[in-house]
Short mmCIF file of C-alpha atoms in Angstrom, two decimals:
data_model
loop_
_atom_site.label_atom_id
_atom_site.label_comp_id
_atom_site.label_asym_id
_atom_site.label_seq_id
_atom_site.Cartn_x
_atom_site.Cartn_y
_atom_site.Cartn_z
CA LEU E 1 -108.96 48.08 -22.87
CA PHE E 2 -109.43 48.46 -26.49
CA CYS E 3 -107.01 51.35 -26.65
CA LEU E 4 -104.19 50.44 -23.77
CA GLU E 5 -101.65 50.64 -26.28
CA THR E 6 -102.28 54.01 -27.62
CA LEU E 7 -103.08 55.61 -24.57
CA LEU E 8 -100.08 54.93 -23.58
CA LYS E 9 -97.93 55.76 -26.79
CA ILE E 10 -99.85 59.64 -26.84
CA TYR E 11 -99.85 59.84 -22.98
CA PRO E 12 -96.32 57.89 -21.74
CA ASN E 13 -96.71 59.65 -18.35
CA ALA E 14 -100.27 58.12 -16.90
CA SER E 15 -101.74 56.38 -13.90
CA ILE E 16 -103.49 54.31 -14.97
CA ILE E 17 -105.68 52.43 -13.02
CA TRP E 18 -106.52 49.16 -14.38
CA THR E 19 -110.28 47.49 -12.35
CA HIS E 20 -111.01 43.87 -12.31
CA ARG E 21 -114.23 41.95 -11.42
CA ASN E 22 -115.00 38.98 -11.83
CA PRO E 23 -116.57 38.33 -15.28
CA GLU E 24 -119.36 35.89 -14.54
CA GLU E 25 -120.78 39.19 -12.28
CA ALA E 26 -119.32 42.00 -14.98
CA ILE E 27 -120.38 40.19 -17.91
CA PRO E 28 -124.56 40.20 -17.41
CA SER E 29 -124.21 43.47 -16.07
CA LEU E 30 -123.37 44.47 -19.33
CA CYS E 31 -125.20 42.17 -21.00
CA SER E 32 -128.26 44.37 -19.71
CA LEU E 33 -126.47 47.66 -20.02
CA SER E 34 -126.08 47.05 -24.09
CA GLU E 35 -130.35 45.99 -23.31
CA THR E 36 -131.20 49.13 -21.91
CA ALA E 37 -128.94 50.81 -24.53
CA ARG E 38 -131.01 48.52 -27.45
CA ARG E 39 -134.36 48.67 -25.74
CA ILE E 40 -134.45 52.30 -26.76
CA VAL E 41 -134.04 51.78 -30.29
CA SER E 42 -136.21 48.76 -30.61
CA ASP E 43 -138.71 46.58 -29.61
CA ASP E 44 -135.84 42.81 -31.17
CA ILE E 45 -133.90 42.38 -27.98
CA ASP E 46 -131.95 38.40 -28.92
CA ARG E 47 -130.97 38.59 -24.99
CA LYS E 48 -128.28 35.39 -26.46
CA ARG E 49 -127.22 37.46 -29.25
CA ILE E 50 -126.24 40.30 -26.49
CA GLY E 51 -124.74 37.21 -24.69
CA GLU E 52 -122.48 36.44 -27.58
CA ILE E 53 -120.82 40.07 -28.62
CA CYS E 54 -120.32 41.00 -24.69
CA LEU E 55 -118.45 37.46 -24.20
CA ASP E 56 -116.45 38.40 -27.00
CA TYR E 57 -116.34 41.98 -26.04
CA PHE E 58 -114.72 40.63 -22.51
CA MET E 59 -112.67 38.28 -24.57
CA ASN E 60 -111.52 40.54 -26.16
CA ASP E 61 -110.56 43.27 -24.04
CA PHE E 62 -108.60 41.49 -22.38
CA LYS E 63 -106.36 40.21 -24.94
CA MET E 64 -105.61 43.52 -26.71
CA GLY E 65 -105.18 44.49 -23.14
CA TYR E 66 -102.85 42.13 -21.21
CA PRO E 67 -99.94 42.23 -23.92
CA ALA E 68 -100.76 46.12 -24.44
CA ARG E 69 -100.22 46.51 -20.36
CA GLN E 70 -96.76 44.58 -20.77
CA LYS E 71 -95.08 47.97 -21.49
CA ALA E 72 -96.21 50.29 -19.47
CA SER E 73 -93.41 51.85 -17.01
CA SER E 74 -93.01 49.62 -13.68
CA GLY E 75 -96.00 51.01 -11.25
CA GLN E 76 -97.73 52.77 -13.94
CA ILE E 77 -100.76 50.57 -13.82
CA TYR E 78 -102.55 50.25 -10.19
CA ASP E 79 -104.35 47.08 -10.22
CA MET E 80 -108.24 47.54 -8.23
CA SER E 81 -109.84 44.98 -7.40
CA TYR E 82 -114.71 46.01 -8.39
CA ARG E 83 -114.83 43.73 -5.24
CA GLU E 84 -113.22 45.91 -2.94
CA LEU E 85 -113.93 48.96 -4.47
CA VAL E 86 -117.43 48.41 -3.55
CA ARG E 87 -116.99 46.54 -0.55
CA ASN E 88 -114.60 49.21 1.13
CA PRO E 89 -114.64 52.51 -1.33
CA ILE E 90 -112.93 54.97 1.22
CA GLU E 91 -110.28 53.16 1.97
CA THR E 92 -109.38 52.08 -2.17
CA VAL E 93 -109.07 55.60 -2.83
CA ARG E 94 -106.47 55.29 0.14
CA ASN E 95 -104.96 52.92 -1.60
CA ILE E 96 -105.27 54.39 -5.40
CA TYR E 97 -103.54 57.25 -4.10
CA ASN E 98 -101.02 56.16 -1.73
CA TYR E 99 -99.77 54.20 -4.95
CA PHE E 100 -99.85 57.29 -7.35
CA GLY E 101 -98.23 59.37 -3.65
CA ILE E 102 -100.64 60.88 -5.20
CA ASN E 103 -100.95 63.78 -1.51
CA TYR E 104 -104.19 62.28 0.42
CA THR E 105 -105.78 65.53 3.14
CA GLU E 106 -108.28 65.80 5.55
CA PRO E 107 -110.91 67.78 3.09
CA PHE E 108 -110.38 65.39 0.61
CA ASP E 109 -110.66 62.30 3.03
CA LYS E 110 -114.76 64.10 3.80
CA LYS E 111 -116.31 65.13 0.26
CA LEU E 112 -114.94 61.26 -0.41
CA HIS E 113 -117.13 60.30 2.81
CA ASN E 114 -120.14 62.91 1.79
CA PHE E 115 -119.84 61.72 -1.26
CA ILE E 116 -120.04 57.18 -0.73
CA ASN E 117 -122.76 58.89 1.72
CA HIS E 118 -124.92 60.32 -1.09
CA LEU E 119 -124.72 57.64 -3.19
CA HIS E 120 -125.78 55.27 -0.21
CA LYS E 121 -128.97 57.26 0.72
CA ASN E 122 -130.33 57.79 -3.03
CA HIS E 123 -129.35 54.63 -4.40
CA ALA E 124 -132.71 53.69 -6.48
CA GLY E 125 -131.82 49.29 -5.61
CA LYS E 126 -130.08 46.33 -7.01
CA HIS E 127 -129.29 45.70 -10.00
CA VAL E 128 -130.42 42.36 -11.73
CA TYR E 129 -129.36 40.47 -13.79
CA SER E 130 -127.92 36.82 -14.78
CA LEU E 131 -125.48 35.09 -16.93
CA GLU E 132 -128.66 31.93 -18.00
CA SER E 133 -130.99 35.63 -18.83
CA TYR E 134 -128.29 35.34 -21.97
CA GLY E 135 -127.34 32.52 -22.97
CA LEU E 136 -124.57 31.73 -20.92
CA ASP E 137 -123.45 30.04 -17.76
CA SER E 138 -120.06 29.95 -15.53
CA LYS E 139 -118.43 27.21 -17.13
CA GLN E 140 -118.84 28.89 -20.25
CA ILE E 141 -117.28 32.20 -19.04
CA ARG E 142 -113.97 30.03 -17.21
CA GLU E 143 -113.51 28.65 -20.73
CA ARG E 144 -113.86 31.05 -22.87
CA LEU E 145 -111.42 33.82 -20.50
CA ASN E 146 -109.48 31.44 -18.98
CA ASP E 147 -106.04 33.74 -19.46
CA ASP E 148 -107.86 36.52 -17.21
CA TYR E 149 -108.51 34.31 -14.43
CA GLU E 150 -105.12 32.44 -13.82
CA ILE E 151 -103.45 35.53 -14.25
CA PHE E 152 -105.74 38.52 -12.08
CA GLY E 153 -107.76 35.44 -9.52
CA ASP E 154 -107.30 37.34 -6.31
CA LEU E 155 -108.69 40.41 -8.07
CA LEU E 156 -111.59 38.82 -9.40
#
């Protein structure tokens, strides 16, 4: 989202999928990813600082992406709920194809089903993380990202 304005300038006809995930789930996930990447090069990990950085990232991402979104053409951005993608990935992909007027074929549907089944069979397990482990809490997230909740609340 940081680069959405530039993307729209360079690719004015781009079809964009804007994924919405509850920040109270997405931020600790981002924190965990950041922590994992940092552990590759350092044993000195400040989880509270990672939480602050990721919260700022999320807030700035929205502050840059949302105004750029207003410049997009009507129908250019599909708002996708991450929750729906996880719950029903096949239907979500069908909805995306329909939204952008892309032909959803039976052979593609079969490949997509096979891919999803393969993912489920080979899934390593649940990744566990929490806001609290990064010095964050729900109230703090909701206060800082209030605009995101107000505009996209039903998708989060």
